[in-house]
Amino acid sequence: MAKKITVPRGTTDILPPEISLWQNIESTARKILDIYNYKEIRTPIFEEVGLFKRSLGQTTEVVNKQLLELASNKEEGFALRPEGTASIVRSYIENSIDRKESLTKFCYIGPMFRGERPQKGRLRQFHQIGAEVIGQDCGSPYIDAEVIALSVNLLKEFGLDNFKLKLNTLGSAQDREKFAAILREQLKPHRSKLSEDSQKRLDQNVFRILDSKDREDQKIIGQLEIGYDHLSTDSREYFGKVKGALDGLGVKYELSPGLVRGLDYYTHTVFEISDTSLGSQDALGAGGRYNSLVKDLGGAQVDAIGFALGIERILLALSDKKTLEQLTLNCYIIALDEVALEKGFELLNQLRAEGISADMSFKLSSMKSLMRSANKSQARYVLILGEEEIKGNVVTLKNFESGQQVQVNLSNIKELAETIKNKRV
Ligand code: HAM
């Protein structure tokens, strides 16, 4: 037998029975993003490797260990995008958007790629719903509050309510440096006890130690005194206003001084939303400010902030709750003889023309077996056409859920369509 080819590790097929859940999430997201006036942007799914190195940081896990690079004979080639922010900033600069608008609100929905070790909630191809606000007018604490509230409201609209919002500030780029120095100072005496990776991080990128999953590292991290001493008065005041605006909106948060995020571009406000039902991969989404990134990538000095939510994790968190209604087929037609089959095919297309989702069995079989097919289709109504119905120019309309059954005249398709649309039976 020929060797079977399987889906690549860490990726999945999204099969038709699940697709309505995805479409529901995506259409709800688009509706909410539209209400908030965020406009969609689509960038390529691969970019020059240098873009990710310069934005996410050379020493981050995502760049160092997880970039999925495309084979190339150039010294520095292309990689599948591990996230969306870097590409959007690249596009913002490349299209000189800063010269046209003082504030731009972007949103995106699409696949991202990271060569991680796959486990529940951690994939190599996963999907994000994201938003980014960029521009010279972006430096307002109300925008931080809007972006955070938007991510929380999206999750609520999807039907989730059991999540926690962790909030922190890293301060300005200078404050960040001070914070790094404070951490280094506190960690140095423990150098020999740190994991090999974290010993390297101590010199290269001390914030990454705070994300370490190593047990010994975590013990040491637990003893650190992490506060807000590194913050300038301005940064402190700014963060105060962000919290005030969130309080005003009634958005609940938990202050988390150790939250530094796994990517290097963040400054000031950072946040993460987690769901306790998810186990170790519990982050539903995360985001923060990145006020230096546009400039670091060759653009103007403009502020920016954004977030991304993971669709697979949202679906995992929803899977116990079943709050999203499955989109069901409206009608399934079954015909009991050749003449009825011909009439059924005509009816099928008339119903579809009326905007009613419909399908039918094209096979002639026993009533029992046809009803089994109708049942399997999960349609709300089964429409039965037999000898008697053809003679009377009617169709038997049966509501699967209630069992209620009526005969409807076929001379007025609009009337039949209204009955189905308004669920009169
Ligand atoms: P991130 O924290 O790396 O941030 O990812 C955001 C979300 O994407 C995570 O909270 C998680 O739900 C989902 N996610 C990440 N990796 C995986 C994976 N391997 N499998 C399944 N889901 C995953 C960013 O990507 C930033 N770009 C967010 C941002 C936008 N910050 C500012 N603007």
Tab-separated table of C-alpha atoms and ligand atoms in Angstrom:
chain	number	residue	atom	x	y	z
A	1	MET	CA	0.000	0.000	0.000
A	2	ALA	CA	1.192	3.506	-0.795
A	3	LYS	CA	2.498	5.499	2.164
A	4	LYS	CA	-0.127	7.882	3.498
A	5	ILE	CA	0.704	11.558	3.529
A	6	THR	CA	-0.449	13.277	6.698
A	7	VAL	CA	-1.002	16.871	7.772
A	8	PRO	CA	2.266	18.526	8.955
A	9	ARG	CA	2.918	18.239	12.699
A	10	GLY	CA	1.371	21.088	14.655
A	11	THR	CA	-1.135	21.970	11.944
A	12	THR	CA	-4.742	20.852	11.537
A	13	ASP	CA	-7.427	20.619	8.919
A	14	ILE	CA	-10.508	22.582	9.810
A	15	LEU	CA	-13.217	20.258	8.539
A	16	PRO	CA	-16.693	21.330	7.353
A	17	PRO	CA	-18.513	20.427	10.629
A	18	GLU	CA	-16.266	22.881	12.528
A	19	ILE	CA	-16.222	25.628	9.961
A	20	SER	CA	-19.430	27.312	11.090
A	21	LEU	CA	-17.795	27.954	14.478
A	22	TRP	CA	-14.839	29.606	12.741
A	23	GLN	CA	-17.073	31.664	10.497
A	24	ASN	CA	-19.124	32.712	13.495
A	25	ILE	CA	-16.005	33.904	15.351
A	26	GLU	CA	-14.710	35.693	12.261
A	27	SER	CA	-17.986	37.423	11.420
A	28	THR	CA	-18.557	38.468	15.039
A	29	ALA	CA	-14.992	39.840	15.130
A	30	ARG	CA	-15.488	41.766	11.883
A	31	LYS	CA	-18.758	43.229	13.175
A	32	ILE	CA	-17.181	44.448	16.443
A	33	LEU	CA	-13.996	45.715	14.743
A	34	ASP	CA	-16.176	47.644	12.328
A	35	ILE	CA	-18.150	49.202	15.184
A	36	TYR	CA	-14.815	50.374	16.657
A	37	ASN	CA	-13.748	51.719	13.208
A	38	TYR	CA	-10.772	49.359	12.675
A	39	LYS	CA	-10.042	48.739	8.980
A	40	GLU	CA	-8.759	45.441	7.656
A	41	ILE	CA	-5.237	45.108	6.266
A	42	ARG	CA	-3.884	41.984	4.515
A	43	THR	CA	-0.128	41.513	4.300
A	44	PRO	CA	1.811	38.538	2.860
A	45	ILE	CA	2.173	35.456	5.037
A	46	PHE	CA	5.948	35.533	4.530
A	47	GLU	CA	8.421	38.358	4.923
A	48	GLU	CA	12.172	38.915	4.964
A	49	VAL	CA	13.728	37.249	7.986
A	50	GLY	CA	15.362	40.579	8.885
A	51	LEU	CA	11.970	42.156	9.576
A	52	PHE	CA	11.287	39.712	12.393
A	53	LYS	CA	14.835	39.867	13.766
A	54	ARG	CA	14.727	43.646	13.978
A	55	SER	CA	11.228	43.945	15.427
A	56	LEU	CA	10.543	40.941	17.640
A	57	GLY	CA	14.195	40.742	18.755
A	58	GLN	CA	17.135	38.469	17.871
A	59	THR	CA	17.159	36.820	21.294
A	60	THR	CA	13.441	36.050	21.619
A	61	GLU	CA	12.233	32.452	21.473
A	62	VAL	CA	10.020	33.294	18.505
A	63	VAL	CA	12.968	34.463	16.383
A	64	ASN	CA	15.716	32.315	17.831
A	65	LYS	CA	13.958	28.976	17.886
A	66	GLN	CA	10.610	29.189	16.133
A	67	LEU	CA	10.977	31.024	12.821
A	68	LEU	CA	9.898	28.802	9.956
A	69	GLU	CA	12.290	29.901	7.232
A	70	LEU	CA	11.708	29.202	3.569
A	71	ALA	CA	14.521	27.495	1.688
A	72	SER	CA	16.534	30.122	-0.149
A	73	ASN	CA	20.011	30.489	-1.562
A	74	LYS	CA	20.211	34.058	-0.310
A	75	GLU	CA	22.125	34.579	2.934
A	76	GLU	CA	19.060	36.048	4.601
A	77	GLY	CA	15.877	34.764	3.071
A	78	PHE	CA	12.212	34.680	3.965
A	79	ALA	CA	10.246	33.267	6.877
A	80	LEU	CA	6.570	32.554	7.452
A	81	ARG	CA	5.178	35.299	9.686
A	82	PRO	CA	5.082	34.306	13.369
A	83	GLU	CA	2.765	37.230	14.189
A	84	GLY	CA	1.148	40.215	12.480
A	85	THR	CA	2.495	43.377	14.095
A	86	ALA	CA	5.891	43.485	12.347
A	87	SER	CA	4.356	43.135	8.870
A	88	ILE	CA	1.801	45.856	9.546
A	89	VAL	CA	4.486	48.270	10.724
A	90	ARG	CA	6.561	47.374	7.640
A	91	SER	CA	3.565	48.124	5.423
A	92	TYR	CA	2.719	51.322	7.349
A	93	ILE	CA	6.224	52.650	6.671
A	94	GLU	CA	6.469	51.354	3.108
A	95	ASN	CA	3.161	52.970	2.110
A	96	SER	CA	4.002	56.255	3.907
A	97	ILE	CA	0.710	56.053	5.784
A	98	ASP	CA	2.038	58.435	8.436
A	99	ARG	CA	2.053	61.218	5.827
A	100	LYS	CA	-1.606	60.638	4.986
A	101	GLU	CA	-3.155	60.011	8.401
A	102	SER	CA	-2.363	61.052	11.948
A	103	LEU	CA	-3.977	57.907	13.352
A	104	THR	CA	-4.643	54.589	11.617
A	105	LYS	CA	-6.610	51.711	13.096
A	106	PHE	CA	-5.833	48.377	11.449
A	107	CYS	CA	-7.291	44.942	12.022
A	108	TYR	CA	-6.471	41.497	10.632
A	109	ILE	CA	-7.569	37.879	10.827
A	110	GLY	CA	-5.262	35.203	9.520
A	111	PRO	CA	-2.798	32.359	9.973
A	112	MET	CA	0.534	32.729	11.805
A	113	PHE	CA	3.383	30.212	11.952
A	114	ARG	CA	5.775	29.239	14.730
A	115	GLY	CA	7.961	26.148	14.851
A	116	GLU	CA	7.017	25.322	18.426
A	117	ARG	CA	6.771	21.950	20.113
A	118	PRO	CA	3.066	21.212	19.501
A	119	GLN	CA	0.731	20.524	22.401
A	120	LYS	CA	-2.874	21.329	23.338
A	121	GLY	CA	-3.434	24.988	22.402
A	122	ARG	CA	0.040	25.319	20.863
A	123	LEU	CA	0.278	24.840	17.136
A	124	ARG	CA	2.728	25.527	14.335
A	125	GLN	CA	0.009	27.098	12.242
A	126	PHE	CA	-2.545	28.999	14.284
A	127	HIS	CA	-4.859	31.953	13.638
A	128	GLN	CA	-4.991	35.377	15.172
A	129	ILE	CA	-7.539	38.170	15.280
A	130	GLY	CA	-5.529	41.320	15.786
A	131	ALA	CA	-5.729	45.085	15.884
A	132	GLU	CA	-3.021	47.747	15.691
A	133	VAL	CA	-3.347	51.511	16.164
A	134	ILE	CA	-0.462	53.547	14.767
A	135	GLY	CA	0.166	57.271	14.283
A	136	GLN	CA	1.343	60.542	15.700
A	137	ASP	CA	-1.970	60.916	17.596
A	138	CYS	CA	-1.687	57.476	19.172
A	139	GLY	CA	-0.090	58.633	22.419
A	140	SER	CA	-3.293	58.885	24.429
A	141	PRO	CA	-4.114	56.693	27.442
A	142	TYR	CA	-7.669	56.529	26.095
A	143	ILE	CA	-6.304	54.576	23.129
A	144	ASP	CA	-4.688	52.071	25.500
A	145	ALA	CA	-8.066	51.732	27.222
A	146	GLU	CA	-9.914	51.426	23.890
A	147	VAL	CA	-7.580	48.694	22.624
A	148	ILE	CA	-7.759	46.707	25.866
A	149	ALA	CA	-11.543	47.121	26.103
A	150	LEU	CA	-11.876	46.045	22.461
A	151	SER	CA	-9.997	42.797	23.104
A	152	VAL	CA	-12.103	42.104	26.193
A	153	ASN	CA	-15.350	42.927	24.367
A	154	LEU	CA	-14.437	40.632	21.478
A	155	LEU	CA	-13.958	37.733	23.907
A	156	LYS	CA	-17.280	38.533	25.596
A	157	GLU	CA	-19.063	38.659	22.245
A	158	PHE	CA	-17.657	35.212	21.432
A	159	GLY	CA	-19.384	33.997	24.597
A	160	LEU	CA	-16.417	33.855	26.995
A	161	ASP	CA	-16.619	35.315	30.472
A	162	ASN	CA	-14.197	33.282	32.539
A	163	PHE	CA	-11.004	35.136	31.701
A	164	LYS	CA	-8.527	37.313	33.560
A	165	LEU	CA	-6.844	40.460	32.270
A	166	LYS	CA	-3.297	41.012	33.529
A	167	LEU	CA	-1.966	44.541	33.138
A	168	ASN	CA	1.483	46.063	33.472
A	169	THR	CA	3.684	48.864	32.217
A	170	LEU	CA	7.306	48.606	31.137
A	171	GLY	CA	7.656	52.373	30.916
A	172	SER	CA	9.567	54.222	28.223
A	173	ALA	CA	12.586	52.768	26.401
A	174	GLN	CA	14.830	54.370	29.066
A	175	ASP	CA	12.649	53.012	31.907
A	176	ARG	CA	12.899	49.580	30.309
A	177	GLU	CA	16.690	49.824	30.436
A	178	LYS	CA	16.539	50.731	34.130
A	179	PHE	CA	14.149	47.826	34.740
A	180	ALA	CA	16.568	45.475	32.960
A	181	ALA	CA	19.455	46.752	35.114
A	182	ILE	CA	17.438	46.222	38.328
A	183	LEU	CA	16.577	42.661	37.271
A	184	ARG	CA	20.195	41.908	36.311
A	185	GLU	CA	21.408	43.204	39.665
A	186	GLN	CA	18.961	40.976	41.542
A	187	LEU	CA	19.624	37.914	39.399
A	188	LYS	CA	23.441	38.046	39.276
A	189	PRO	CA	23.983	36.437	42.713
A	190	HIS	CA	21.920	33.447	41.471
A	191	ARG	CA	23.736	33.110	38.124
A	192	SER	CA	25.167	29.639	38.767
A	193	LYS	CA	21.764	28.273	39.816
A	194	LEU	CA	19.986	29.545	36.728
A	195	SER	CA	19.344	27.220	33.766
A	196	GLU	CA	21.885	27.323	30.952
A	197	ASP	CA	19.431	29.247	28.753
A	198	SER	CA	18.732	31.801	31.467
A	199	GLN	CA	22.457	32.303	32.149
A	200	LYS	CA	22.756	33.383	28.527
A	201	ARG	CA	19.630	35.525	28.834
A	202	LEU	CA	21.167	37.298	31.843
A	203	ASP	CA	23.684	38.904	29.491
A	204	GLN	CA	21.617	39.088	26.311
A	205	ASN	CA	17.997	39.799	27.271
A	206	VAL	CA	17.219	39.597	30.967
A	207	PHE	CA	13.419	39.973	30.506
A	208	ARG	CA	13.282	36.571	28.856
A	209	ILE	CA	14.299	34.969	32.180
A	210	LEU	CA	10.913	36.007	33.590
A	211	ASP	CA	9.201	33.771	30.977
A	212	SER	CA	11.376	30.750	31.803
A	213	LYS	CA	9.476	27.539	32.461
A	214	ASP	CA	12.487	25.936	34.228
A	215	ARG	CA	11.622	24.976	37.848
A	216	GLU	CA	14.832	26.317	39.428
A	217	ASP	CA	14.526	29.536	37.414
A	218	GLN	CA	10.947	29.943	38.571
A	219	LYS	CA	11.952	29.573	42.228
A	220	ILE	CA	14.497	32.359	41.782
A	221	ILE	CA	12.017	34.514	39.842
A	222	GLY	CA	9.490	34.041	42.647
A	223	GLN	CA	11.904	35.690	45.092
A	224	LEU	CA	12.595	38.763	42.957
A	225	GLU	CA	11.321	42.099	44.108
A	226	ILE	CA	9.648	43.484	41.040
A	227	GLY	CA	8.080	46.879	41.483
A	228	TYR	CA	7.714	50.153	39.679
A	229	ASP	CA	10.933	51.903	40.858
A	230	HIS	CA	12.272	52.073	37.330
A	231	LEU	CA	9.392	54.228	36.078
A	232	SER	CA	9.809	57.942	35.397
A	233	THR	CA	7.168	60.342	36.721
A	234	ASP	CA	5.733	60.700	33.212
A	235	SER	CA	5.438	56.936	32.714
A	236	ARG	CA	3.831	56.559	36.124
A	237	GLU	CA	1.299	59.284	35.369
A	238	TYR	CA	0.542	57.805	31.961
A	239	PHE	CA	-0.097	54.368	33.441
A	240	GLY	CA	-2.315	55.981	36.089
A	241	LYS	CA	-4.450	57.490	33.323
A	242	VAL	CA	-4.684	54.156	31.474
A	243	LYS	CA	-5.928	52.483	34.658
A	244	GLY	CA	-8.341	55.384	35.266
A	245	ALA	CA	-9.788	55.076	31.751
A	246	LEU	CA	-10.186	51.304	32.179
A	247	ASP	CA	-11.918	51.836	35.542
A	248	GLY	CA	-14.217	54.316	33.823
A	249	LEU	CA	-15.158	51.655	31.261
A	250	GLY	CA	-15.674	49.058	33.981
A	251	VAL	CA	-12.924	46.806	32.603
A	252	LYS	CA	-11.553	44.638	35.413
A	253	TYR	CA	-7.800	43.974	35.524
A	254	GLU	CA	-5.133	42.585	37.801
A	255	LEU	CA	-1.810	44.425	38.096
A	256	SER	CA	1.041	42.101	37.220
A	257	PRO	CA	4.480	43.798	37.619
A	258	GLY	CA	6.309	40.688	36.340
A	259	LEU	CA	4.473	40.663	33.000
A	260	VAL	CA	7.093	41.569	30.377
A	261	ARG	CA	5.808	39.694	27.271
A	262	GLY	CA	7.882	37.480	25.017
A	263	LEU	CA	8.593	39.958	22.221
A	264	ASP	CA	11.094	42.826	22.422
A	265	TYR	CA	9.145	45.657	20.840
A	266	TYR	CA	6.993	46.586	23.832
A	267	THR	CA	7.129	49.839	25.784
A	268	HIS	CA	4.689	51.192	28.415
A	269	THR	CA	1.354	49.323	28.670
A	270	VAL	CA	1.394	45.548	28.220
A	271	PHE	CA	-1.437	43.103	28.884
A	272	GLU	CA	-2.360	39.463	28.626
A	273	ILE	CA	-5.735	37.757	28.843
A	274	SER	CA	-5.815	34.221	30.176
A	275	ASP	CA	-8.485	31.611	30.683
A	276	THR	CA	-7.984	29.246	33.588
A	277	SER	CA	-9.826	26.396	31.855
A	278	LEU	CA	-7.048	26.146	29.258
A	279	GLY	CA	-4.220	24.561	31.304
A	280	SER	CA	-0.621	25.512	30.549
A	281	GLN	CA	-1.288	27.347	27.260
A	282	ASP	CA	-3.819	29.647	28.843
A	283	ALA	CA	-3.255	32.956	27.000
A	284	LEU	CA	-6.291	33.801	24.884
A	285	GLY	CA	-4.593	36.939	23.696
A	286	ALA	CA	-2.101	39.648	24.485
A	287	GLY	CA	-0.799	42.985	23.406
A	288	GLY	CA	0.702	46.284	24.343
A	289	ARG	CA	2.345	49.510	23.227
A	290	TYR	CA	5.315	49.605	20.925
A	291	ASN	CA	6.182	53.299	20.716
A	292	SER	CA	9.690	52.805	19.284
A	293	LEU	CA	9.040	50.134	16.651
A	294	VAL	CA	8.021	52.301	13.689
A	295	LYS	CA	11.182	54.382	14.122
A	296	ASP	CA	13.359	51.305	14.729
A	297	LEU	CA	12.184	49.906	11.392
A	298	GLY	CA	13.079	53.100	9.541
A	299	GLY	CA	9.851	55.108	9.863
A	300	ALA	CA	8.917	58.295	11.715
A	301	GLN	CA	8.691	58.546	15.503
A	302	VAL	CA	5.033	57.629	15.924
A	303	ASP	CA	3.398	55.760	18.772
A	304	ALA	CA	1.543	52.464	18.394
A	305	ILE	CA	-0.396	49.850	20.333
A	306	GLY	CA	-2.181	46.611	19.490
A	307	PHE	CA	-3.173	43.094	20.476
A	308	ALA	CA	-3.808	39.664	19.018
A	309	LEU	CA	-6.218	36.922	20.123
A	310	GLY	CA	-5.641	33.255	19.289
A	311	ILE	CA	-8.680	31.733	17.555
A	312	GLU	CA	-7.774	28.089	18.358
A	313	ARG	CA	-7.517	28.942	22.071
A	314	ILE	CA	-10.831	30.827	21.958
A	315	LEU	CA	-12.469	27.730	20.437
A	316	LEU	CA	-10.862	25.478	23.059
A	317	ALA	CA	-12.200	27.725	25.823
A	318	LEU	CA	-15.620	27.726	24.172
A	319	SER	CA	-15.731	24.002	23.530
A	320	ASP	CA	-17.086	23.180	27.003
A	321	LYS	CA	-19.595	25.973	26.807
A	322	LYS	CA	-21.226	25.403	23.417
A	323	THR	CA	-22.390	29.006	23.458
A	324	LEU	CA	-21.967	29.577	19.766
A	325	GLU	CA	-24.996	28.436	17.846
A	326	GLN	CA	-24.039	26.132	15.002
A	327	LEU	CA	-25.253	27.473	11.712
A	328	THR	CA	-27.717	24.832	10.591
A	329	LEU	CA	-29.055	23.928	7.210
A	330	ASN	CA	-32.628	25.075	6.810
A	331	CYS	CA	-34.113	22.453	4.533
A	332	TYR	CA	-33.412	18.944	3.351
A	333	ILE	CA	-35.621	17.587	0.585
A	334	ILE	CA	-36.355	13.932	0.111
A	335	ALA	CA	-38.136	12.539	-2.931
A	336	LEU	CA	-39.774	9.117	-3.008
A	337	ASP	CA	-39.951	8.448	-6.792
A	338	GLU	CA	-38.544	9.663	-10.141
A	339	VAL	CA	-41.264	12.284	-10.691
A	340	ALA	CA	-40.843	13.591	-7.155
A	341	LEU	CA	-37.068	13.721	-7.678
A	342	GLU	CA	-37.524	16.019	-10.673
A	343	LYS	CA	-39.957	18.233	-8.722
A	344	GLY	CA	-37.632	18.134	-5.699
A	345	PHE	CA	-34.680	19.363	-7.757
A	346	GLU	CA	-36.800	22.279	-9.010
A	347	LEU	CA	-37.946	23.064	-5.439
A	348	LEU	CA	-34.357	22.905	-4.150
A	349	ASN	CA	-33.278	25.597	-6.576
A	350	GLN	CA	-36.378	27.714	-5.960
A	351	LEU	CA	-35.672	27.705	-2.211
A	352	ARG	CA	-32.020	28.571	-2.748
A	353	ALA	CA	-33.087	31.460	-5.004
A	354	GLU	CA	-35.165	32.710	-2.058
A	355	GLY	CA	-31.983	32.747	0.040
A	356	ILE	CA	-32.857	29.630	2.031
A	357	SER	CA	-30.074	27.135	2.658
A	358	ALA	CA	-31.237	23.831	1.236
A	359	ASP	CA	-29.972	20.459	0.077
A	360	MET	CA	-31.510	17.173	-0.986
A	361	SER	CA	-30.890	13.508	-1.460
A	362	PHE	CA	-30.356	12.757	-5.150
A	363	LYS	CA	-30.721	9.049	-4.481
A	364	LEU	CA	-33.984	7.146	-4.516
A	365	SER	CA	-34.243	4.897	-1.519
A	366	SER	CA	-36.613	3.756	1.200
A	367	MET	CA	-38.370	6.405	3.289
A	368	LYS	CA	-36.453	5.136	6.322
A	369	SER	CA	-33.053	5.490	4.722
A	370	LEU	CA	-33.895	8.909	3.253
A	371	MET	CA	-35.087	10.156	6.652
A	372	ARG	CA	-31.764	8.954	8.085
A	373	SER	CA	-29.908	11.119	5.533
A	374	ALA	CA	-32.163	14.065	6.356
A	375	ASN	CA	-31.428	13.601	10.046
A	376	LYS	CA	-27.710	13.469	9.422
A	377	SER	CA	-27.814	16.735	7.485
A	378	GLN	CA	-28.920	18.452	10.730
A	379	ALA	CA	-31.438	20.499	8.763
A	380	ARG	CA	-34.179	22.276	10.648
A	381	TYR	CA	-36.859	21.064	8.204
A	382	VAL	CA	-37.283	17.993	6.085
A	383	LEU	CA	-39.451	18.483	2.961
A	384	ILE	CA	-41.049	15.269	1.771
A	385	LEU	CA	-42.251	14.731	-1.806
A	386	GLY	CA	-44.089	11.461	-2.579
A	387	GLU	CA	-46.758	10.333	-4.997
A	388	GLU	CA	-49.548	11.907	-2.954
A	389	GLU	CA	-47.760	15.257	-2.625
A	390	ILE	CA	-47.093	15.412	-6.371
A	391	LYS	CA	-50.778	14.711	-7.087
A	392	GLY	CA	-51.901	17.517	-4.784
A	393	ASN	CA	-49.059	19.903	-5.787
A	394	VAL	CA	-48.019	20.153	-2.122
A	395	VAL	CA	-44.982	19.324	-0.024
A	396	THR	CA	-44.945	17.876	3.485
A	397	LEU	CA	-42.920	20.174	5.731
A	398	LYS	CA	-41.719	18.617	8.950
A	399	ASN	CA	-39.908	20.429	11.739
A	400	PHE	CA	-37.282	17.993	12.978
A	401	GLU	CA	-37.083	19.477	16.431
A	402	SER	CA	-40.776	19.735	17.319
A	403	GLY	CA	-41.980	16.881	15.100
A	404	GLN	CA	-44.751	19.208	13.832
A	405	GLN	CA	-45.761	18.467	10.252
A	406	VAL	CA	-47.926	20.377	7.729
A	407	GLN	CA	-48.650	20.281	4.019
A	408	VAL	CA	-47.808	23.460	2.105
A	409	ASN	CA	-49.001	24.325	-1.383
A	410	LEU	CA	-46.274	24.483	-4.025
A	411	SER	CA	-48.012	27.011	-6.239
A	412	ASN	CA	-46.737	29.834	-4.030
A	413	ILE	CA	-43.004	29.363	-3.355
A	414	LYS	CA	-42.716	32.780	-1.708
A	415	GLU	CA	-45.297	31.737	0.877
A	416	LEU	CA	-43.393	28.493	1.550
A	417	ALA	CA	-40.147	30.479	1.852
A	418	GLU	CA	-41.764	32.856	4.380
A	419	THR	CA	-43.050	29.907	6.429
A	420	ILE	CA	-39.515	28.496	6.584
A	421	LYS	CA	-37.751	31.830	7.204
A	422	ASN	CA	-40.125	32.828	9.983
A	423	LYS	CA	-40.139	29.314	11.445
A	424	ARG	CA	-43.946	29.244	11.396
A	425	VAL	CA	-43.988	25.440	11.706
B	1	HAM	P1	1.594	36.716	21.244
B	1	HAM	O1	1.414	36.779	22.730
B	1	HAM	O2	2.848	36.098	20.754
B	1	HAM	O3	1.494	38.219	20.728
B	1	HAM	O4	0.374	35.968	20.589
B	1	HAM	C1	-0.959	36.403	20.788
B	1	HAM	C2	-1.881	35.212	20.962
B	1	HAM	O5	-1.764	34.324	19.848
B	1	HAM	C3	-1.565	34.333	22.161
B	1	HAM	O6	-2.098	34.885	23.354
B	1	HAM	C4	-2.254	33.032	21.774
B	1	HAM	O7	-3.640	33.104	22.033
B	1	HAM	C5	-2.014	32.987	20.278
B	1	HAM	N1	-0.856	32.128	19.985
B	1	HAM	C6	0.443	32.474	19.981
B	1	HAM	N2	1.212	31.426	19.666
B	1	HAM	C7	0.389	30.374	19.458
B	1	HAM	C8	0.583	28.997	19.067
B	1	HAM	N3	1.774	28.502	18.818
B	1	HAM	N4	-0.513	28.210	18.949
B	1	HAM	C9	-1.762	28.711	19.176
B	1	HAM	N5	-1.996	29.992	19.519
B	1	HAM	C10	-0.939	30.822	19.660
B	1	HAM	C11	1.593	38.574	19.413
B	1	HAM	O8	1.564	37.813	18.494
B	1	HAM	C12	1.632	40.069	19.224
B	1	HAM	N6	1.759	40.344	17.794
B	1	HAM	C13	0.403	40.746	19.790
B	1	HAM	C14	0.418	42.223	19.606
B	1	HAM	C15	-0.195	42.886	18.618
B	1	HAM	N7	1.084	43.078	20.336
B	1	HAM	C16	0.912	44.288	19.845
B	1	HAM	N8	0.148	44.180	18.794
